[in-house]
Amino acid sequence: MVQEILAFFKIPWIAAFTAVFFWWFLTGLILFIVKKVDEINQRAHKFVTLILCPVFFLGVYLYLTSLSNISLSSIYSAFFGSLLIWSWFELAFLSGFITGPSKELCPQGIDQIKRFSYALSTIAYSELLLFITLLSMVYLSTGANNTVGLWTFGILFFARICAKLNLFLGVPSINTEFLPSPVVHLASYFRVGSTSWFFPVSISLISFTLFVLVDNIFDAENQISTTIGFTLLASLTTLALIEHWFMVVPLRDAELWKWMLPKQKKQLKLKKTNSENYVSEKIHGL
């Protein structure tokens, strides 16, 4: 039975579907939790995050136990382990448990440099902890046979940085439907407007990464584990690329998760500040 299941997951398109499904499912689950806590008791966000710490430790366990092995099951374990670690950090961020030293709205009438400084202060702890985690993974993966977990976390991290910078500098389409109360102050730091110079740069970087990963899939030939590993990473990178395009294309990507979330009692209203619109950070997939 186990062999039959493993044979099923040797198929590249099954691996791609698995990556997309778990990205969608974990994103939806995180949003459901934070919105449900918002509805029941907003003060419970940090408590819920702590209760779900076992998810983080499970991810660490899967990551560590997969490092020395390049079997098919270890490739999937590394991928899912990094996704679970990332998911817990995302929950901690949206719950306001790990964000930054400031929870204040962005002051009006300040220049771009000061605005960036204030914006960074709202997310500094979260980004620093993610970076330290990535460096730890690099250290632990040195000389390891299986680096799928490291690359999974790395892709998520750099896609997150690109997304945040684009949202800060300006993009035409930003969805605010999923913004939970603990991080609602972020609404004052992001700008709706024409894309900046950084958008084509980030699209080019992600596209190049995707090209390299796909090229490695074809170069893997009959090495099943290698093929599946690069397929999982390429699928995740494709999702990151699509999410970036959602910032400029007015498609209702929120519908991917909206149906599974508690009904909102209040809608966040966008406020115009002179010639600029500042809105919340777009809640992307992991």
mmCIF file of C-alpha atoms in Angstrom:
data_model
loop_
_atom_site.group_PDB
_atom_site.id
_atom_site.type_symbol
_atom_site.label_atom_id
_atom_site.label_comp_id
_atom_site.label_asym_id
_atom_site.label_seq_id
_atom_site.Cartn_x
_atom_site.Cartn_y
_atom_site.Cartn_z
ATOM 1 C CA MET A 1 0.000 0.000 0.000
ATOM 2 C CA VAL A 2 2.795 2.405 0.978
ATOM 3 C CA GLN A 3 4.685 1.597 -2.209
ATOM 4 C CA GLU A 4 1.588 2.317 -4.290
ATOM 5 C CA ILE A 5 1.154 5.714 -2.619
ATOM 6 C CA LEU A 6 4.829 6.578 -3.163
ATOM 7 C CA ALA A 7 4.538 5.534 -6.800
ATOM 8 C CA PHE A 8 1.614 7.938 -7.159
ATOM 9 C CA PHE A 9 3.691 10.833 -5.819
ATOM 10 C CA LYS A 10 6.518 10.075 -8.239
ATOM 11 C CA ILE A 11 4.436 11.690 -10.985
ATOM 12 C CA PRO A 12 5.648 15.297 -11.534
ATOM 13 C CA TRP A 13 2.201 16.801 -12.130
ATOM 14 C CA ILE A 14 0.988 15.180 -8.904
ATOM 15 C CA ALA A 15 3.896 16.852 -7.100
ATOM 16 C CA ALA A 16 2.979 20.198 -8.671
ATOM 17 C CA PHE A 17 -0.668 19.794 -7.667
ATOM 18 C CA THR A 18 0.373 18.811 -4.129
ATOM 19 C CA ALA A 19 2.512 21.943 -3.762
ATOM 20 C CA VAL A 20 -0.273 24.213 -5.014
ATOM 21 C CA PHE A 21 -2.921 22.525 -2.861
ATOM 22 C CA PHE A 22 -0.955 22.727 0.379
ATOM 23 C CA TRP A 23 0.010 26.340 -0.317
ATOM 24 C CA TRP A 24 -3.686 27.151 -0.827
ATOM 25 C CA PHE A 25 -4.861 25.055 2.133
ATOM 26 C CA LEU A 26 -2.325 26.363 4.659
ATOM 27 C CA THR A 27 -2.939 29.954 3.578
ATOM 28 C CA GLY A 28 -6.679 29.464 3.964
ATOM 29 C CA LEU A 29 -6.246 27.768 7.343
ATOM 30 C CA ILE A 30 -4.115 30.634 8.670
ATOM 31 C CA LEU A 31 -6.630 33.216 7.462
ATOM 32 C CA PHE A 32 -9.497 31.223 8.944
ATOM 33 C CA ILE A 33 -7.786 31.078 12.347
ATOM 34 C CA VAL A 34 -6.952 34.790 12.550
ATOM 35 C CA LYS A 35 -10.377 35.880 11.298
ATOM 36 C CA LYS A 36 -12.180 33.468 13.630
ATOM 37 C CA VAL A 37 -10.201 34.730 16.612
ATOM 38 C CA ASP A 38 -11.007 38.284 15.491
ATOM 39 C CA GLU A 39 -14.672 37.358 15.610
ATOM 40 C CA ILE A 40 -14.624 35.540 18.963
ATOM 41 C CA ASN A 41 -12.007 37.331 21.076
ATOM 42 C CA GLN A 42 -9.354 39.629 19.616
ATOM 43 C CA ARG A 43 -7.236 39.330 22.757
ATOM 44 C CA ALA A 44 -6.726 35.609 22.146
ATOM 45 C CA HIS A 45 -4.510 35.976 19.078
ATOM 46 C CA LYS A 46 -1.218 35.490 20.904
ATOM 47 C CA PHE A 47 -2.615 32.626 22.973
ATOM 48 C CA VAL A 48 -3.755 30.777 19.839
ATOM 49 C CA THR A 49 -0.331 31.285 18.248
ATOM 50 C CA LEU A 50 1.385 29.768 21.292
ATOM 51 C CA ILE A 51 -1.048 26.849 21.358
ATOM 52 C CA LEU A 52 -0.083 26.079 17.761
ATOM 53 C CA CYS A 53 3.675 26.006 18.470
ATOM 54 C CA PRO A 54 3.690 22.206 17.894
ATOM 55 C CA VAL A 55 3.145 22.992 14.198
ATOM 56 C CA PHE A 56 6.472 24.833 14.200
ATOM 57 C CA PHE A 57 8.274 22.003 15.983
ATOM 58 C CA LEU A 58 6.769 19.423 13.636
ATOM 59 C CA GLY A 59 8.127 21.445 10.736
ATOM 60 C CA VAL A 60 11.580 21.583 12.347
ATOM 61 C CA TYR A 61 11.490 17.821 12.923
ATOM 62 C CA LEU A 62 10.544 17.085 9.314
ATOM 63 C CA TYR A 63 13.228 19.457 8.077
ATOM 64 C CA LEU A 64 16.025 18.037 10.227
ATOM 65 C CA THR A 65 15.208 14.369 9.628
ATOM 66 C CA SER A 66 15.177 14.876 5.865
ATOM 67 C CA LEU A 67 18.597 16.506 5.488
ATOM 68 C CA SER A 68 20.667 13.353 5.050
ATOM 69 C CA ASN A 69 18.293 11.473 2.770
ATOM 70 C CA ILE A 70 17.264 12.037 -0.849
ATOM 71 C CA SER A 71 14.512 9.449 -0.955
ATOM 72 C CA LEU A 72 11.141 10.530 -2.342
ATOM 73 C CA SER A 73 9.564 10.633 1.123
ATOM 74 C CA SER A 74 12.431 12.790 2.430
ATOM 75 C CA ILE A 75 12.019 15.248 -0.444
ATOM 76 C CA TYR A 76 8.356 15.706 0.449
ATOM 77 C CA SER A 77 9.174 15.845 4.183
ATOM 78 C CA ALA A 78 11.678 18.635 3.614
ATOM 79 C CA PHE A 79 9.183 20.598 1.535
ATOM 80 C CA PHE A 80 6.300 20.189 3.985
ATOM 81 C CA GLY A 81 8.571 20.826 6.972
ATOM 82 C CA SER A 82 9.591 24.222 5.620
ATOM 83 C CA LEU A 83 5.982 25.042 4.742
ATOM 84 C CA LEU A 84 4.903 24.285 8.319
ATOM 85 C CA ILE A 85 7.703 26.410 9.789
ATOM 86 C CA TRP A 86 6.771 29.243 7.445
ATOM 87 C CA SER A 87 3.070 28.872 8.224
ATOM 88 C CA TRP A 88 3.645 29.255 11.948
ATOM 89 C CA PHE A 89 5.697 32.415 11.415
ATOM 90 C CA GLU A 90 2.958 33.774 9.147
ATOM 91 C CA LEU A 91 0.350 33.044 11.811
ATOM 92 C CA ALA A 92 2.538 34.708 14.449
ATOM 93 C CA PHE A 93 2.831 37.781 12.228
ATOM 94 C CA LEU A 94 -0.860 38.116 11.378
ATOM 95 C CA SER A 95 -1.740 37.506 15.028
ATOM 96 C CA GLY A 96 0.478 40.396 16.087
ATOM 97 C CA PHE A 97 2.643 38.032 18.151
ATOM 98 C CA ILE A 98 5.827 38.681 16.168
ATOM 99 C CA THR A 99 5.740 41.926 14.204
ATOM 100 C CA GLY A 100 7.900 44.928 15.140
ATOM 101 C CA PRO A 101 8.569 47.489 17.883
ATOM 102 C CA SER A 102 5.954 49.892 16.500
ATOM 103 C CA LYS A 103 2.237 49.399 16.079
ATOM 104 C CA GLU A 104 1.548 53.019 15.179
ATOM 105 C CA LEU A 105 -0.016 54.394 12.019
ATOM 106 C CA CYS A 106 2.310 56.059 9.549
ATOM 107 C CA PRO A 107 2.578 59.800 10.257
ATOM 108 C CA GLN A 108 1.305 61.978 7.441
ATOM 109 C CA GLY A 109 3.449 64.419 5.507
ATOM 110 C CA ILE A 110 6.797 62.622 5.889
ATOM 111 C CA ASP A 111 9.339 61.879 3.168
ATOM 112 C CA GLN A 112 9.934 58.455 1.614
ATOM 113 C CA ILE A 113 12.990 57.621 3.720
ATOM 114 C CA LYS A 114 11.217 58.323 7.001
ATOM 115 C CA ARG A 115 8.154 56.464 5.758
ATOM 116 C CA PHE A 116 10.337 53.430 5.018
ATOM 117 C CA SER A 117 11.899 53.667 8.475
ATOM 118 C CA TYR A 118 8.488 53.770 10.155
ATOM 119 C CA ALA A 119 7.249 50.905 7.977
ATOM 120 C CA LEU A 120 10.273 48.773 8.830
ATOM 121 C CA SER A 121 9.690 49.352 12.533
ATOM 122 C CA THR A 122 6.267 47.706 12.245
ATOM 123 C CA ILE A 123 7.642 44.415 10.866
ATOM 124 C CA ALA A 124 11.309 44.380 11.950
ATOM 125 C CA TYR A 125 11.107 41.547 14.505
ATOM 126 C CA SER A 126 9.248 39.293 12.105
ATOM 127 C CA GLU A 127 11.621 39.841 9.188
ATOM 128 C CA LEU A 128 14.703 39.526 11.398
ATOM 129 C CA LEU A 129 13.495 36.248 12.882
ATOM 130 C CA LEU A 130 12.709 34.876 9.417
ATOM 131 C CA PHE A 131 16.189 35.879 8.234
ATOM 132 C CA ILE A 132 17.830 34.239 11.255
ATOM 133 C CA THR A 133 15.799 31.097 10.584
ATOM 134 C CA LEU A 134 16.968 31.100 6.967
ATOM 135 C CA LEU A 135 20.603 31.501 8.043
ATOM 136 C CA SER A 136 20.149 28.630 10.515
ATOM 137 C CA MET A 137 18.800 26.470 7.717
ATOM 138 C CA VAL A 138 21.788 27.369 5.540
ATOM 139 C CA TYR A 139 24.125 26.321 8.360
ATOM 140 C CA LEU A 140 22.274 23.061 9.025
ATOM 141 C CA SER A 141 22.087 22.257 5.309
ATOM 142 C CA THR A 142 25.813 22.698 4.678
ATOM 143 C CA GLY A 143 27.015 19.419 3.219
ATOM 144 C CA ALA A 144 23.523 17.892 3.422
ATOM 145 C CA ASN A 145 22.221 15.660 0.646
ATOM 146 C CA ASN A 146 18.718 17.130 0.711
ATOM 147 C CA THR A 147 18.411 20.916 0.381
ATOM 148 C CA VAL A 148 14.784 21.067 -0.792
ATOM 149 C CA GLY A 149 13.675 22.379 2.603
ATOM 150 C CA LEU A 150 16.266 25.149 2.512
ATOM 151 C CA TRP A 151 15.290 26.252 -0.988
ATOM 152 C CA THR A 152 11.597 26.095 -0.100
ATOM 153 C CA PHE A 153 12.077 28.489 2.805
ATOM 154 C CA GLY A 154 14.435 30.653 0.752
ATOM 155 C CA ILE A 155 11.927 31.061 -2.079
ATOM 156 C CA LEU A 156 9.171 31.977 0.377
ATOM 157 C CA PHE A 157 11.421 34.472 2.170
ATOM 158 C CA PHE A 158 12.675 36.349 -0.886
ATOM 159 C CA ALA A 159 9.232 36.345 -2.516
ATOM 160 C CA ARG A 160 7.899 37.880 0.716
ATOM 161 C CA ILE A 161 10.556 40.607 0.696
ATOM 162 C CA CYS A 162 9.816 41.426 -2.949
ATOM 163 C CA ALA A 163 6.072 41.552 -2.264
ATOM 164 C CA LYS A 164 6.467 43.822 0.759
ATOM 165 C CA LEU A 165 8.713 46.253 -1.092
ATOM 166 C CA ASN A 166 6.301 46.402 -4.022
ATOM 167 C CA LEU A 167 3.377 47.038 -1.694
ATOM 168 C CA PHE A 168 5.336 49.810 0.009
ATOM 169 C CA LEU A 169 6.513 51.467 -3.212
ATOM 170 C CA GLY A 170 3.143 51.153 -4.925
ATOM 171 C CA VAL A 171 1.041 48.729 -6.952
ATOM 172 C CA PRO A 172 -2.358 49.243 -8.614
ATOM 173 C CA SER A 173 -4.244 46.364 -7.008
ATOM 174 C CA ILE A 174 -4.211 45.565 -3.290
ATOM 175 C CA ASN A 175 -6.710 43.386 -1.472
ATOM 176 C CA THR A 176 -7.538 44.351 2.126
ATOM 177 C CA GLU A 177 -10.311 41.875 2.869
ATOM 178 C CA PHE A 178 -8.170 39.526 4.952
ATOM 179 C CA LEU A 179 -6.377 42.053 7.160
ATOM 180 C CA PRO A 180 -6.828 40.932 10.819
ATOM 181 C CA SER A 181 -7.138 43.426 13.667
ATOM 182 C CA PRO A 182 -3.661 42.928 15.256
ATOM 183 C CA VAL A 183 -1.913 44.253 12.143
ATOM 184 C CA VAL A 184 -4.519 46.714 10.916
ATOM 185 C CA HIS A 185 -2.051 49.574 11.483
ATOM 186 C CA LEU A 186 -0.122 48.351 8.435
ATOM 187 C CA ALA A 187 -2.877 49.918 6.340
ATOM 188 C CA SER A 188 -1.129 53.269 6.543
ATOM 189 C CA TYR A 189 2.203 52.088 5.124
ATOM 190 C CA PHE A 190 1.234 50.673 1.725
ATOM 191 C CA ARG A 191 0.408 52.578 -1.403
ATOM 192 C CA VAL A 192 -2.074 52.075 -4.233
ATOM 193 C CA GLY A 193 -0.683 53.603 -7.409
ATOM 194 C CA SER A 194 1.395 52.899 -10.464
ATOM 195 C CA THR A 195 4.136 50.308 -10.172
ATOM 196 C CA SER A 196 7.644 51.409 -9.262
ATOM 197 C CA TRP A 197 10.965 50.436 -10.842
ATOM 198 C CA PHE A 198 11.186 47.541 -8.407
ATOM 199 C CA PHE A 199 8.199 45.643 -9.809
ATOM 200 C CA PRO A 200 9.839 44.645 -13.127
ATOM 201 C CA VAL A 201 13.029 43.850 -11.215
ATOM 202 C CA SER A 202 11.221 41.487 -8.847
ATOM 203 C CA ILE A 203 9.258 39.887 -11.699
ATOM 204 C CA SER A 204 12.508 39.330 -13.598
ATOM 205 C CA LEU A 205 14.237 37.770 -10.583
ATOM 206 C CA ILE A 206 11.355 35.408 -9.864
ATOM 207 C CA SER A 207 11.003 34.504 -13.545
ATOM 208 C CA PHE A 208 14.724 33.758 -13.813
ATOM 209 C CA THR A 209 14.530 31.561 -10.711
ATOM 210 C CA LEU A 210 11.608 29.693 -12.241
ATOM 211 C CA PHE A 211 13.521 29.210 -15.499
ATOM 212 C CA VAL A 212 16.509 27.731 -13.647
ATOM 213 C CA LEU A 213 14.282 25.357 -11.654
ATOM 214 C CA VAL A 214 12.391 24.154 -14.727
ATOM 215 C CA ASP A 215 15.688 23.664 -16.563
ATOM 216 C CA ASN A 216 16.885 21.488 -13.683
ATOM 217 C CA ILE A 217 13.710 19.401 -13.914
ATOM 218 C CA PHE A 218 14.573 18.468 -17.494
ATOM 219 C CA ASP A 219 18.249 17.930 -16.642
ATOM 220 C CA ALA A 220 17.332 15.497 -13.857
ATOM 221 C CA GLU A 221 16.453 12.854 -16.470
ATOM 222 C CA ASN A 222 15.432 9.646 -14.639
ATOM 223 C CA GLN A 223 16.365 10.758 -11.122
ATOM 224 C CA ILE A 224 12.881 10.702 -9.612
ATOM 225 C CA SER A 225 13.677 12.370 -6.281
ATOM 226 C CA THR A 226 15.586 15.189 -7.975
ATOM 227 C CA THR A 227 12.800 15.710 -10.509
ATOM 228 C CA ILE A 228 10.140 15.861 -7.791
ATOM 229 C CA GLY A 229 12.236 18.201 -5.649
ATOM 230 C CA PHE A 230 12.682 20.716 -8.449
ATOM 231 C CA THR A 231 9.016 20.328 -9.431
ATOM 232 C CA LEU A 232 7.899 21.269 -5.911
ATOM 233 C CA LEU A 233 10.210 24.300 -5.909
ATOM 234 C CA ALA A 234 9.174 25.362 -9.412
ATOM 235 C CA SER A 235 5.497 25.139 -8.434
ATOM 236 C CA LEU A 236 6.091 27.340 -5.392
ATOM 237 C CA THR A 237 8.018 29.857 -7.494
ATOM 238 C CA THR A 238 5.214 29.907 -10.069
ATOM 239 C CA LEU A 239 2.757 30.760 -7.296
ATOM 240 C CA ALA A 240 5.026 33.596 -6.151
ATOM 241 C CA LEU A 241 5.151 34.920 -9.711
ATOM 242 C CA ILE A 242 1.362 34.742 -10.088
ATOM 243 C CA GLU A 243 0.882 36.524 -6.764
ATOM 244 C CA HIS A 244 3.077 39.375 -7.916
ATOM 245 C CA TRP A 245 1.058 39.747 -11.114
ATOM 246 C CA PHE A 246 -2.109 39.881 -8.998
ATOM 247 C CA MET A 247 -0.749 43.190 -7.690
ATOM 248 C CA VAL A 248 -1.188 44.794 -11.097
ATOM 249 C CA VAL A 249 -4.005 42.760 -12.635
ATOM 250 C CA PRO A 250 -7.429 43.514 -11.076
ATOM 251 C CA LEU A 251 -8.476 39.899 -10.494
ATOM 252 C CA ARG A 252 -10.374 38.816 -7.393
ATOM 253 C CA ASP A 253 -7.764 36.430 -6.017
ATOM 254 C CA ALA A 254 -9.423 36.817 -2.608
ATOM 255 C CA GLU A 255 -12.166 34.486 -3.838
ATOM 256 C CA LEU A 256 -9.682 31.615 -3.510
ATOM 257 C CA TRP A 257 -10.149 31.747 0.267
ATOM 258 C CA LYS A 258 -13.065 34.070 0.957
ATOM 259 C CA TRP A 259 -15.666 31.295 0.800
ATOM 260 C CA MET A 260 -13.972 29.359 3.615
ATOM 261 C CA LEU A 261 -13.593 32.292 6.043
ATOM 262 C CA PRO A 262 -15.993 33.576 8.719
ATOM 263 C CA LYS A 263 -18.235 36.335 7.423
ATOM 264 C CA GLN A 264 -16.805 39.755 8.243
ATOM 265 C CA LYS A 265 -18.957 42.071 10.292
ATOM 266 C CA LYS A 266 -17.033 45.179 9.322
ATOM 267 C CA GLN A 267 -15.279 46.051 6.096
ATOM 268 C CA LEU A 268 -12.050 47.975 6.133
ATOM 269 C CA LYS A 269 -12.487 51.286 4.338
ATOM 270 C CA LEU A 270 -9.667 52.765 2.331
ATOM 271 C CA LYS A 271 -8.661 56.300 3.161
ATOM 272 C CA LYS A 272 -7.191 58.760 0.725
ATOM 273 C CA THR A 273 -4.349 60.956 1.866
ATOM 274 C CA ASN A 274 -3.874 63.839 -0.546
ATOM 275 C CA SER A 275 -2.596 62.363 -3.826
ATOM 276 C CA GLU A 276 -1.732 58.939 -2.413
ATOM 277 C CA ASN A 277 -3.810 56.036 -1.204
ATOM 278 C CA TYR A 278 -2.353 54.027 1.619
ATOM 279 C CA VAL A 279 -3.806 50.605 2.153
ATOM 280 C CA SER A 280 -3.007 47.460 4.005
ATOM 281 C CA GLU A 281 -0.485 44.840 3.115
ATOM 282 C CA LYS A 282 -1.981 42.379 0.708
ATOM 283 C CA ILE A 283 -2.434 39.012 2.315
ATOM 284 C CA HIS A 284 -0.805 36.692 -0.178
ATOM 285 C CA GLY A 285 -0.441 32.997 -0.061
ATOM 286 C CA LEU A 286 2.303 31.839 2.325
#
